[in-house]
Amino acid sequence: MSIWMLLLAGTIVLGGAIVQGSVGFGMNLIAAPLLAIADPVLVPVPLLITGSAFAVLPLLRERGQADWRGVRWGLFGRVPGAIIGVAALALLPSRWLAVLIAIVVLISVGLSLLTWHPTPVPGTLFTAGMFSGVFGTAAAVGGPPIALVYQHNAGPTVRSTLSAYFALGSLLSLGVLLLSGQVQGQQLLAAAVLFPFALLGFLISGPLRHLLDRGRTRPALLLVAAFSAVVLLFKALA
């Protein structure tokens, strides 16, 4: 990759990191479709590595706020979801897989705005974790299912819980991809280049999160989820 392409990819990750550091998720959602256009080698493995390392930072910043019980149930569901995601990558055309993921996310956001009020109970978290595993492994966009479950919780709880889930869940997806032979050396190098941009985004997000904690966390969650689905759908159909 040229230096200009690396700077472009880093800028994309920087923007996604600012969003995730403020809202609780969004880096992979924003970065995955754009990085796939810039250079397909950057998705999903390098972005999963960068996202997993980044997720530790908000967890440390707001330690003590995470719902570890919810994280555990979400990860239980992510295990079969990650396996399904690998199978989907092997069996389905990537274009239509992206369309399916985008439609599911948009439907979930629409239901949340109308009548659906999910709560973080074991059954809901397990199901959300399974969908998150499929989406995250197949397209590096595993955030919306878990984020929608926690949309009615306070900002610090949302950010720290999602960070804990993403840090462990991304490692799980990476492990499955590694066992299936889809992790290569150039992808590890790309992740090392992208992470400093993610770190800068985290530092910028610090003051912004306080603005969202004034009753704006849920609208921000839904907006980021819907935006990411629209971008993913546009990329698949363009």
mmCIF file of N, CA, C and O in Angstrom, residues 104-201:
data_model
loop_
_atom_site.group_PDB
_atom_site.id
_atom_site.type_symbol
_atom_site.label_atom_id
_atom_site.label_comp_id
_atom_site.label_asym_id
_atom_site.label_seq_id
_atom_site.Cartn_x
_atom_site.Cartn_y
_atom_site.Cartn_z
ATOM 1 N N VAL A 104 -30.987 -6.450 8.168
ATOM 2 C CA VAL A 104 -31.295 -6.860 9.549
ATOM 3 C C VAL A 104 -31.049 -5.708 10.524
ATOM 4 O O VAL A 104 -31.858 -5.451 11.430
ATOM 5 N N VAL A 105 -29.941 -4.994 10.337
ATOM 6 C CA VAL A 105 -29.638 -3.863 11.226
ATOM 7 C C VAL A 105 -30.687 -2.769 11.083
ATOM 8 O O VAL A 105 -31.170 -2.214 12.078
ATOM 9 N N LEU A 106 -31.064 -2.435 9.861
ATOM 10 C CA LEU A 106 -32.063 -1.381 9.638
ATOM 11 C C LEU A 106 -33.417 -1.769 10.230
ATOM 12 O O LEU A 106 -34.114 -0.921 10.815
ATOM 13 N N ILE A 107 -33.809 -3.017 10.091
ATOM 14 C CA ILE A 107 -35.070 -3.472 10.682
ATOM 15 C C ILE A 107 -35.015 -3.352 12.199
ATOM 16 O O ILE A 107 -35.978 -2.911 12.847
ATOM 17 N N SER A 108 -33.889 -3.727 12.787
ATOM 18 C CA SER A 108 -33.734 -3.646 14.245
ATOM 19 C C SER A 108 -33.834 -2.205 14.733
ATOM 20 O O SER A 108 -34.473 -1.924 15.759
ATOM 21 N N VAL A 109 -33.194 -1.285 14.010
ATOM 22 C CA VAL A 109 -33.273 0.129 14.384
ATOM 23 C C VAL A 109 -34.705 0.628 14.259
ATOM 24 O O VAL A 109 -35.218 1.343 15.137
ATOM 25 N N GLY A 110 -35.380 0.255 13.169
ATOM 26 C CA GLY A 110 -36.768 0.676 12.979
ATOM 27 C C GLY A 110 -37.683 0.174 14.080
ATOM 28 O O GLY A 110 -38.522 0.917 14.599
ATOM 29 N N LEU A 111 -37.509 -1.087 14.474
ATOM 30 C CA LEU A 111 -38.315 -1.645 15.556
ATOM 31 C C LEU A 111 -38.034 -0.937 16.877
ATOM 32 O O LEU A 111 -38.939 -0.734 17.695
ATOM 33 N N SER A 112 -36.773 -0.561 17.085
ATOM 34 C CA SER A 112 -36.412 0.157 18.313
ATOM 35 C C SER A 112 -37.105 1.511 18.389
ATOM 36 O O SER A 112 -37.490 1.974 19.471
ATOM 37 N N LEU A 113 -37.264 2.161 17.256
ATOM 38 C CA LEU A 113 -37.924 3.469 17.223
ATOM 39 C C LEU A 113 -39.426 3.347 17.412
ATOM 40 O O LEU A 113 -40.080 4.314 17.836
ATOM 41 N N LEU A 114 -39.989 2.185 17.119
ATOM 42 C CA LEU A 114 -41.443 2.024 17.173
ATOM 43 C C LEU A 114 -41.891 1.316 18.452
ATOM 44 O O LEU A 114 -42.371 1.955 19.383
ATOM 45 N N THR A 115 -41.742 0.011 18.496
ATOM 46 C CA THR A 115 -42.335 -0.740 19.599
ATOM 47 C C THR A 115 -41.364 -1.631 20.361
ATOM 48 O O THR A 115 -41.692 -2.107 21.440
ATOM 49 N N TRP A 116 -40.186 -1.867 19.813
ATOM 50 C CA TRP A 116 -39.274 -2.834 20.428
ATOM 51 C C TRP A 116 -38.441 -2.161 21.502
ATOM 52 O O TRP A 116 -37.740 -1.194 21.239
ATOM 53 N N HIS A 117 -38.527 -2.671 22.721
ATOM 54 C CA HIS A 117 -37.749 -2.114 23.840
ATOM 55 C C HIS A 117 -36.955 -3.241 24.500
ATOM 56 O O HIS A 117 -37.341 -3.775 25.537
ATOM 57 N N PRO A 118 -35.836 -3.631 23.897
ATOM 58 C CA PRO A 118 -35.064 -4.753 24.427
ATOM 59 C C PRO A 118 -34.440 -4.435 25.773
ATOM 60 O O PRO A 118 -34.105 -3.291 26.074
ATOM 61 N N THR A 119 -34.293 -5.458 26.574
ATOM 62 C CA THR A 119 -33.634 -5.320 27.873
ATOM 63 C C THR A 119 -32.503 -6.349 27.952
ATOM 64 O O THR A 119 -32.606 -7.439 27.375
ATOM 65 N N PRO A 120 -31.425 -6.025 28.662
ATOM 66 C CA PRO A 120 -30.273 -6.934 28.736
ATOM 67 C C PRO A 120 -30.492 -8.106 29.683
ATOM 68 O O PRO A 120 -29.925 -8.174 30.769
ATOM 69 N N VAL A 121 -31.348 -9.040 29.279
ATOM 70 C CA VAL A 121 -31.581 -10.275 30.034
ATOM 71 C C VAL A 121 -30.881 -11.413 29.296
ATOM 72 O O VAL A 121 -30.554 -11.287 28.110
ATOM 73 N N PRO A 122 -30.621 -12.551 29.978
ATOM 74 C CA PRO A 122 -29.812 -13.610 29.367
ATOM 75 C C PRO A 122 -30.243 -14.050 27.966
ATOM 76 O O PRO A 122 -29.417 -14.155 27.058
ATOM 77 N N GLY A 123 -31.530 -14.323 27.762
ATOM 78 C CA GLY A 123 -31.986 -14.799 26.461
ATOM 79 C C GLY A 123 -31.756 -13.788 25.354
ATOM 80 O O GLY A 123 -31.283 -14.132 24.259
ATOM 81 N N THR A 124 -32.064 -12.536 25.640
ATOM 82 C CA THR A 124 -31.874 -11.475 24.649
ATOM 83 C C THR A 124 -30.391 -11.283 24.347
ATOM 84 O O THR A 124 -29.997 -11.118 23.186
ATOM 85 N N LEU A 125 -29.571 -11.310 25.376
ATOM 86 C CA LEU A 125 -28.132 -11.118 25.188
ATOM 87 C C LEU A 125 -27.503 -12.275 24.417
ATOM 88 O O LEU A 125 -26.625 -12.066 23.584
ATOM 89 N N PHE A 126 -27.949 -13.499 24.688
ATOM 90 C CA PHE A 126 -27.422 -14.648 23.957
ATOM 91 C C PHE A 126 -27.758 -14.535 22.471
ATOM 92 O O PHE A 126 -26.890 -14.743 21.606
ATOM 93 N N THR A 127 -29.009 -14.186 22.169
ATOM 94 C CA THR A 127 -29.429 -14.043 20.771
ATOM 95 C C THR A 127 -28.671 -12.906 20.094
ATOM 96 O O THR A 127 -28.188 -13.043 18.963
ATOM 97 N N ALA A 128 -28.563 -11.762 20.787
ATOM 98 C CA ALA A 128 -27.827 -10.624 20.224
ATOM 99 C C ALA A 128 -26.360 -10.986 20.010
ATOM 100 O O ALA A 128 -25.751 -10.593 19.009
ATOM 101 N N GLY A 129 -25.784 -11.730 20.958
ATOM 102 C CA GLY A 129 -24.393 -12.152 20.818
ATOM 103 C C GLY A 129 -24.187 -13.065 19.624
ATOM 104 O O GLY A 129 -23.174 -12.975 18.927
ATOM 105 N N MET A 130 -25.168 -13.930 19.360
ATOM 106 C CA MET A 130 -25.061 -14.824 18.212
ATOM 107 C C MET A 130 -25.080 -14.029 16.906
ATOM 108 O O MET A 130 -24.244 -14.249 16.020
ATOM 109 N N PHE A 131 -26.018 -13.097 16.784
ATOM 110 C CA PHE A 131 -26.061 -12.262 15.584
ATOM 111 C C PHE A 131 -24.799 -11.406 15.472
ATOM 112 O O PHE A 131 -24.269 -11.194 14.382
ATOM 113 N N SER A 132 -24.325 -10.921 16.608
ATOM 114 C CA SER A 132 -23.110 -10.127 16.610
ATOM 115 C C SER A 132 -21.921 -10.952 16.127
ATOM 116 O O SER A 132 -21.050 -10.455 15.406
ATOM 117 N N GLY A 133 -21.871 -12.213 16.524
ATOM 118 C CA GLY A 133 -20.795 -13.086 16.071
ATOM 119 C C GLY A 133 -20.818 -13.308 14.576
ATOM 120 O O GLY A 133 -19.784 -13.297 13.915
ATOM 121 N N VAL A 134 -22.017 -13.500 14.032
ATOM 122 C CA VAL A 134 -22.154 -13.681 12.586
ATOM 123 C C VAL A 134 -21.715 -12.419 11.853
ATOM 124 O O VAL A 134 -20.888 -12.454 10.934
ATOM 125 N N PHE A 135 -22.268 -11.273 12.271
ATOM 126 C CA PHE A 135 -21.988 -10.009 11.585
ATOM 127 C C PHE A 135 -20.518 -9.618 11.731
ATOM 128 O O PHE A 135 -19.884 -9.169 10.784
ATOM 129 N N GLY A 136 -19.981 -9.780 12.948
ATOM 130 C CA GLY A 136 -18.610 -9.365 13.201
ATOM 131 C C GLY A 136 -17.593 -10.219 12.470
ATOM 132 O O GLY A 136 -16.600 -9.710 11.959
ATOM 133 N N THR A 137 -17.840 -11.520 12.412
ATOM 134 C CA THR A 137 -16.904 -12.410 11.740
ATOM 135 C C THR A 137 -16.987 -12.274 10.228
ATOM 136 O O THR A 137 -15.975 -12.292 9.529
ATOM 137 N N ALA A 138 -18.188 -12.111 9.709
ATOM 138 C CA ALA A 138 -18.382 -12.065 8.264
ATOM 139 C C ALA A 138 -18.089 -10.699 7.668
ATOM 140 O O ALA A 138 -17.643 -10.596 6.531
ATOM 141 N N ALA A 139 -18.345 -9.621 8.439
ATOM 142 C CA ALA A 139 -18.207 -8.282 7.853
ATOM 143 C C ALA A 139 -17.599 -7.260 8.792
ATOM 144 O O ALA A 139 -17.584 -6.075 8.472
ATOM 145 N N ALA A 140 -17.102 -7.674 9.969
ATOM 146 C CA ALA A 140 -16.482 -6.769 10.944
ATOM 147 C C ALA A 140 -17.434 -5.695 11.427
ATOM 148 O O ALA A 140 -17.028 -4.591 11.769
ATOM 149 N N VAL A 141 -18.742 -5.992 11.460
ATOM 150 C CA VAL A 141 -19.730 -5.029 11.962
ATOM 151 C C VAL A 141 -20.605 -5.707 13.019
ATOM 152 O O VAL A 141 -21.823 -5.818 12.880
ATOM 153 N N GLY A 142 -19.991 -6.153 14.086
ATOM 154 C CA GLY A 142 -20.724 -6.890 15.109
ATOM 155 C C GLY A 142 -21.340 -6.039 16.193
ATOM 156 O O GLY A 142 -21.928 -6.568 17.144
ATOM 157 N N GLY A 143 -21.256 -4.720 16.091
ATOM 158 C CA GLY A 143 -21.727 -3.849 17.157
ATOM 159 C C GLY A 143 -23.222 -3.701 17.329
ATOM 160 O O GLY A 143 -23.722 -3.733 18.467
ATOM 161 N N PRO A 144 -23.998 -3.511 16.264
ATOM 162 C CA PRO A 144 -25.414 -3.169 16.430
ATOM 163 C C PRO A 144 -26.237 -4.116 17.292
ATOM 164 O O PRO A 144 -27.015 -3.630 18.133
ATOM 165 N N PRO A 145 -26.148 -5.446 17.159
ATOM 166 C CA PRO A 145 -27.032 -6.290 17.975
ATOM 167 C C PRO A 145 -26.881 -6.052 19.475
ATOM 168 O O PRO A 145 -27.885 -5.904 20.189
ATOM 169 N N ILE A 146 -25.648 -6.008 19.973
ATOM 170 C CA ILE A 146 -25.430 -5.789 21.405
ATOM 171 C C ILE A 146 -25.748 -4.351 21.795
ATOM 172 O O ILE A 146 -26.347 -4.088 22.846
ATOM 173 N N ALA A 147 -25.371 -3.399 20.962
ATOM 174 C CA ALA A 147 -25.622 -1.991 21.268
ATOM 175 C C ALA A 147 -27.120 -1.713 21.389
ATOM 176 O O ALA A 147 -27.548 -0.961 22.278
ATOM 177 N N LEU A 148 -27.924 -2.316 20.534
ATOM 178 C CA LEU A 148 -29.368 -2.087 20.588
ATOM 179 C C LEU A 148 -29.974 -2.643 21.878
ATOM 180 O O LEU A 148 -30.946 -2.089 22.396
ATOM 181 N N VAL A 149 -29.418 -3.719 22.389
ATOM 182 C CA VAL A 149 -29.919 -4.275 23.650
ATOM 183 C C VAL A 149 -29.681 -3.311 24.810
ATOM 184 O O VAL A 149 -30.502 -3.191 25.725
ATOM 185 N N TYR A 150 -28.572 -2.562 24.762
ATOM 186 C CA TYR A 150 -28.208 -1.659 25.860
ATOM 187 C C TYR A 150 -28.594 -0.200 25.588
ATOM 188 O O TYR A 150 -28.155 0.704 26.305
ATOM 189 N N GLN A 151 -29.442 0.048 24.608
ATOM 190 C CA GLN A 151 -29.729 1.419 24.203
ATOM 191 C C GLN A 151 -30.409 2.259 25.278
ATOM 192 O O GLN A 151 -30.355 3.489 25.231
ATOM 193 N N HIS A 152 -31.039 1.631 26.260
ATOM 194 C CA HIS A 152 -31.732 2.390 27.312
ATOM 195 C C HIS A 152 -30.899 2.534 28.585
ATOM 196 O O HIS A 152 -31.398 3.051 29.589
ATOM 197 N N ASN A 153 -29.654 2.102 28.552
ATOM 198 C CA ASN A 153 -28.784 2.218 29.719
ATOM 199 C C ASN A 153 -27.987 3.519 29.680
ATOM 200 O O ASN A 153 -27.909 4.189 28.656
ATOM 201 N N ALA A 154 -27.394 3.872 30.824
ATOM 202 C CA ALA A 154 -26.601 5.098 30.920
ATOM 203 C C ALA A 154 -25.335 4.995 30.078
ATOM 204 O O ALA A 154 -24.814 3.904 29.840
ATOM 205 N N GLY A 155 -24.835 6.153 29.640
ATOM 206 C CA GLY A 155 -23.674 6.216 28.769
ATOM 207 C C GLY A 155 -22.466 5.449 29.272
ATOM 208 O O GLY A 155 -21.888 4.639 28.523
ATOM 209 N N PRO A 156 -22.003 5.665 30.519
ATOM 210 C CA PRO A 156 -20.830 4.928 30.995
ATOM 211 C C PRO A 156 -21.019 3.415 30.983
ATOM 212 O O PRO A 156 -20.086 2.671 30.655
ATOM 213 N N THR A 157 -22.229 2.948 31.321
ATOM 214 C CA THR A 157 -22.506 1.506 31.283
ATOM 215 C C THR A 157 -22.453 0.977 29.861
ATOM 216 O O THR A 157 -21.896 -0.088 29.596
ATOM 217 N N VAL A 158 -23.042 1.728 28.933
ATOM 218 C CA VAL A 158 -23.036 1.329 27.526
ATOM 219 C C VAL A 158 -21.605 1.217 27.008
ATOM 220 O O VAL A 158 -21.211 0.200 26.423
ATOM 221 N N ARG A 159 -20.824 2.262 27.217
ATOM 222 C CA ARG A 159 -19.461 2.290 26.658
ATOM 223 C C ARG A 159 -18.579 1.203 27.257
ATOM 224 O O ARG A 159 -17.856 0.513 26.539
ATOM 225 N N SER A 160 -18.607 1.050 28.571
ATOM 226 C CA SER A 160 -17.713 0.074 29.201
ATOM 227 C C SER A 160 -18.159 -1.360 28.908
ATOM 228 O O SER A 160 -17.317 -2.239 28.674
ATOM 229 N N THR A 161 -19.466 -1.607 28.904
ATOM 230 C CA THR A 161 -19.960 -2.958 28.620
ATOM 231 C C THR A 161 -19.666 -3.364 27.187
ATOM 232 O O THR A 161 -19.180 -4.472 26.918
ATOM 233 N N LEU A 162 -19.952 -2.464 26.258
ATOM 234 C CA LEU A 162 -19.668 -2.772 24.857
ATOM 235 C C LEU A 162 -18.172 -2.945 24.615
ATOM 236 O O LEU A 162 -17.758 -3.801 23.830
ATOM 237 N N SER A 163 -17.359 -2.148 25.299
ATOM 238 C CA SER A 163 -15.915 -2.273 25.142
ATOM 239 C C SER A 163 -15.428 -3.638 25.615
ATOM 240 O O SER A 163 -14.606 -4.280 24.957
ATOM 241 N N ALA A 164 -15.933 -4.084 26.762
ATOM 242 C CA ALA A 164 -15.540 -5.398 27.266
ATOM 243 C C ALA A 164 -15.975 -6.496 26.305
ATOM 244 O O ALA A 164 -15.213 -7.436 26.012
ATOM 245 N N TYR A 165 -17.184 -6.366 25.801
ATOM 246 C CA TYR A 165 -17.702 -7.369 24.869
ATOM 247 C C TYR A 165 -16.889 -7.388 23.573
ATOM 248 O O TYR A 165 -16.534 -8.449 23.066
ATOM 249 N N PHE A 166 -16.589 -6.197 23.034
ATOM 250 C CA PHE A 166 -15.854 -6.131 21.779
ATOM 251 C C PHE A 166 -14.427 -6.645 21.930
ATOM 252 O O PHE A 166 -13.896 -7.315 21.038
ATOM 253 N N ALA A 167 -13.786 -6.311 23.041
ATOM 254 C CA ALA A 167 -12.407 -6.761 23.243
ATOM 255 C C ALA A 167 -12.320 -8.277 23.242
ATOM 256 O O ALA A 167 -11.460 -8.872 22.573
ATOM 257 N N LEU A 168 -13.226 -8.927 23.972
ATOM 258 C CA LEU A 168 -13.201 -10.386 24.054
ATOM 259 C C LEU A 168 -13.826 -11.030 22.815
ATOM 260 O O LEU A 168 -13.325 -12.038 22.311
ATOM 261 N N GLY A 169 -14.912 -10.430 22.319
ATOM 262 C CA GLY A 169 -15.586 -10.998 21.158
ATOM 263 C C GLY A 169 -14.750 -10.928 19.897
ATOM 264 O O GLY A 169 -14.756 -11.858 19.084
ATOM 265 N N SER A 170 -14.032 -9.832 19.712
ATOM 266 C CA SER A 170 -13.169 -9.709 18.531
ATOM 267 C C SER A 170 -12.045 -10.731 18.574
ATOM 268 O O SER A 170 -11.673 -11.306 17.547
ATOM 269 N N LEU A 171 -11.510 -10.982 19.769
ATOM 270 C CA LEU A 171 -10.477 -12.010 19.896
ATOM 271 C C LEU A 171 -11.030 -13.388 19.541
ATOM 272 O O LEU A 171 -10.346 -14.207 18.915
ATOM 273 N N LEU A 172 -12.284 -13.638 19.925
ATOM 274 C CA LEU A 172 -12.919 -14.902 19.585
ATOM 275 C C LEU A 172 -13.064 -15.052 18.070
ATOM 276 O O LEU A 172 -12.726 -16.091 17.495
ATOM 277 N N SER A 173 -13.553 -13.991 17.413
ATOM 278 C CA SER A 173 -13.704 -14.037 15.957
ATOM 279 C C SER A 173 -12.349 -14.206 15.272
ATOM 280 O O SER A 173 -12.214 -14.947 14.289
ATOM 281 N N LEU A 174 -11.326 -13.533 15.799
ATOM 282 C CA LEU A 174 -9.986 -13.665 15.230
ATOM 283 C C LEU A 174 -9.460 -15.089 15.389
ATOM 284 O O LEU A 174 -8.791 -15.614 14.495
ATOM 285 N N GLY A 175 -9.767 -15.694 16.530
ATOM 286 C CA GLY A 175 -9.341 -17.072 16.742
ATOM 287 C C GLY A 175 -9.965 -18.018 15.735
ATOM 288 O O GLY A 175 -9.296 -18.910 15.195
ATOM 289 N N VAL A 176 -11.251 -17.811 15.458
ATOM 290 C CA VAL A 176 -11.941 -18.650 14.470
ATOM 291 C C VAL A 176 -11.358 -18.431 13.081
ATOM 292 O O VAL A 176 -11.113 -19.380 12.320
ATOM 293 N N LEU A 177 -11.090 -17.160 12.736
ATOM 294 C CA LEU A 177 -10.492 -16.851 11.438
ATOM 295 C C LEU A 177 -9.077 -17.426 11.328
ATOM 296 O O LEU A 177 -8.669 -17.888 10.258
ATOM 297 N N LEU A 178 -8.340 -17.394 12.438
ATOM 298 C CA LEU A 178 -6.982 -17.948 12.438
ATOM 299 C C LEU A 178 -7.012 -19.452 12.191
ATOM 300 O O LEU A 178 -6.239 -19.989 11.386
ATOM 301 N N LEU A 179 -7.922 -20.145 12.865
ATOM 302 C CA LEU A 179 -8.034 -21.594 12.689
ATOM 303 C C LEU A 179 -8.479 -21.958 11.288
ATOM 304 O O LEU A 179 -8.158 -23.048 10.791
ATOM 305 N N SER A 180 -9.221 -21.059 10.657
ATOM 306 C CA SER A 180 -9.693 -21.337 9.294
ATOM 307 C C SER A 180 -8.691 -20.885 8.233
ATOM 308 O O SER A 180 -8.975 -20.954 7.041
ATOM 309 N N GLY A 181 -7.510 -20.387 8.675
ATOM 310 C CA GLY A 181 -6.445 -20.037 7.740
ATOM 311 C C GLY A 181 -6.621 -18.706 7.048
ATOM 312 O O GLY A 181 -6.026 -18.475 5.981
ATOM 313 N N GLN A 182 -7.396 -17.778 7.630
ATOM 314 C CA GLN A 182 -7.671 -16.508 6.971
ATOM 315 C C GLN A 182 -6.896 -15.332 7.576
ATOM 316 O O GLN A 182 -7.200 -14.182 7.290
ATOM 317 N N VAL A 183 -5.906 -15.614 8.430
ATOM 318 C CA VAL A 183 -5.059 -14.573 9.018
ATOM 319 C C VAL A 183 -3.663 -14.685 8.441
ATOM 320 O O VAL A 183 -3.038 -15.754 8.521
ATOM 321 N N GLN A 184 -3.152 -13.574 7.860
ATOM 322 C CA GLN A 184 -1.845 -13.583 7.207
ATOM 323 C C GLN A 184 -0.974 -12.462 7.767
ATOM 324 O O GLN A 184 -1.469 -11.528 8.406
ATOM 325 N N GLY A 185 0.325 -12.550 7.490
ATOM 326 C CA GLY A 185 1.284 -11.605 8.036
ATOM 327 C C GLY A 185 1.040 -10.172 7.620
ATOM 328 O O GLY A 185 1.178 -9.249 8.437
ATOM 329 N N GLN A 186 0.668 -9.949 6.369
ATOM 330 C CA GLN A 186 0.442 -8.580 5.912
ATOM 331 C C GLN A 186 -0.744 -7.931 6.628
ATOM 332 O O GLN A 186 -0.783 -6.713 6.806
ATOM 333 N N GLN A 187 -1.684 -8.740 7.068
ATOM 334 C CA GLN A 187 -2.825 -8.202 7.798
ATOM 335 C C GLN A 187 -2.409 -7.751 9.199
ATOM 336 O O GLN A 187 -2.928 -6.749 9.716
ATOM 337 N N LEU A 188 -1.487 -8.470 9.825
ATOM 338 C CA LEU A 188 -0.973 -8.070 11.136
ATOM 339 C C LEU A 188 -0.212 -6.754 11.025
ATOM 340 O O LEU A 188 -0.328 -5.874 11.900
ATOM 341 N N LEU A 189 0.556 -6.596 9.969
ATOM 342 C CA LEU A 189 1.290 -5.356 9.747
ATOM 343 C C LEU A 189 0.335 -4.184 9.525
ATOM 344 O O LEU A 189 0.542 -3.092 10.061
ATOM 345 N N ALA A 190 -0.721 -4.415 8.774
ATOM 346 C CA ALA A 190 -1.711 -3.363 8.534
ATOM 347 C C ALA A 190 -2.376 -2.929 9.833
ATOM 348 O O ALA A 190 -2.610 -1.739 10.064
ATOM 349 N N ALA A 191 -2.662 -3.874 10.725
ATOM 350 C CA ALA A 191 -3.263 -3.541 12.017
ATOM 351 C C ALA A 191 -2.323 -2.681 12.851
ATOM 352 O O ALA A 191 -2.754 -1.740 13.532
ATOM 353 N N ALA A 192 -1.021 -2.992 12.807
ATOM 354 C CA ALA A 192 -0.039 -2.208 13.555
ATOM 355 C C ALA A 192 0.024 -0.769 13.052
ATOM 356 O O ALA A 192 0.248 0.163 13.835
ATOM 357 N N VAL A 193 -0.185 -0.577 11.757
ATOM 358 C CA VAL A 193 -0.178 0.767 11.187
ATOM 359 C C VAL A 193 -1.452 1.526 11.570
ATOM 360 O O VAL A 193 -1.417 2.737 11.834
ATOM 361 N N LEU A 194 -2.575 0.835 11.651
ATOM 362 C CA LEU A 194 -3.858 1.493 11.908
ATOM 363 C C LEU A 194 -4.046 1.875 13.378
ATOM 364 O O LEU A 194 -4.734 2.856 13.683
ATOM 365 N N PHE A 195 -3.442 1.128 14.294
ATOM 366 C CA PHE A 195 -3.750 1.346 15.707
ATOM 367 C C PHE A 195 -3.385 2.745 16.218
ATOM 368 O O PHE A 195 -4.145 3.319 17.018
ATOM 369 N N PRO A 196 -2.254 3.353 15.847
ATOM 370 C CA PRO A 196 -1.976 4.710 16.340
ATOM 371 C C PRO A 196 -3.074 5.711 15.982
ATOM 372 O O PRO A 196 -3.355 6.622 16.765
ATOM 373 N N PHE A 197 -3.692 5.554 14.831
ATOM 374 C CA PHE A 197 -4.801 6.427 14.467
ATOM 375 C C PHE A 197 -5.999 6.194 15.401
ATOM 376 O O PHE A 197 -6.685 7.143 15.794
ATOM 377 N N ALA A 198 -6.230 4.928 15.754
ATOM 378 C CA ALA A 198 -7.306 4.612 16.690
ATOM 379 C C ALA A 198 -7.036 5.217 18.063
ATOM 380 O O ALA A 198 -7.940 5.728 18.732
ATOM 381 N N LEU A 199 -5.780 5.173 18.501
ATOM 382 C CA LEU A 199 -5.404 5.743 19.793
ATOM 383 C C LEU A 199 -5.648 7.251 19.811
ATOM 384 O O LEU A 199 -6.167 7.793 20.798
ATOM 385 N N LEU A 200 -5.308 7.930 18.730
ATOM 386 C CA LEU A 200 -5.559 9.369 18.643
ATOM 387 C C LEU A 200 -7.056 9.660 18.713
ATOM 388 O O LEU A 200 -7.494 10.599 19.390
ATOM 389 N N GLY A 201 -7.858 8.850 18.040
ATOM 390 C CA GLY A 201 -9.307 9.025 18.092
ATOM 391 C C GLY A 201 -9.853 8.849 19.495
ATOM 392 O O GLY A 201 -10.779 9.563 19.911
#
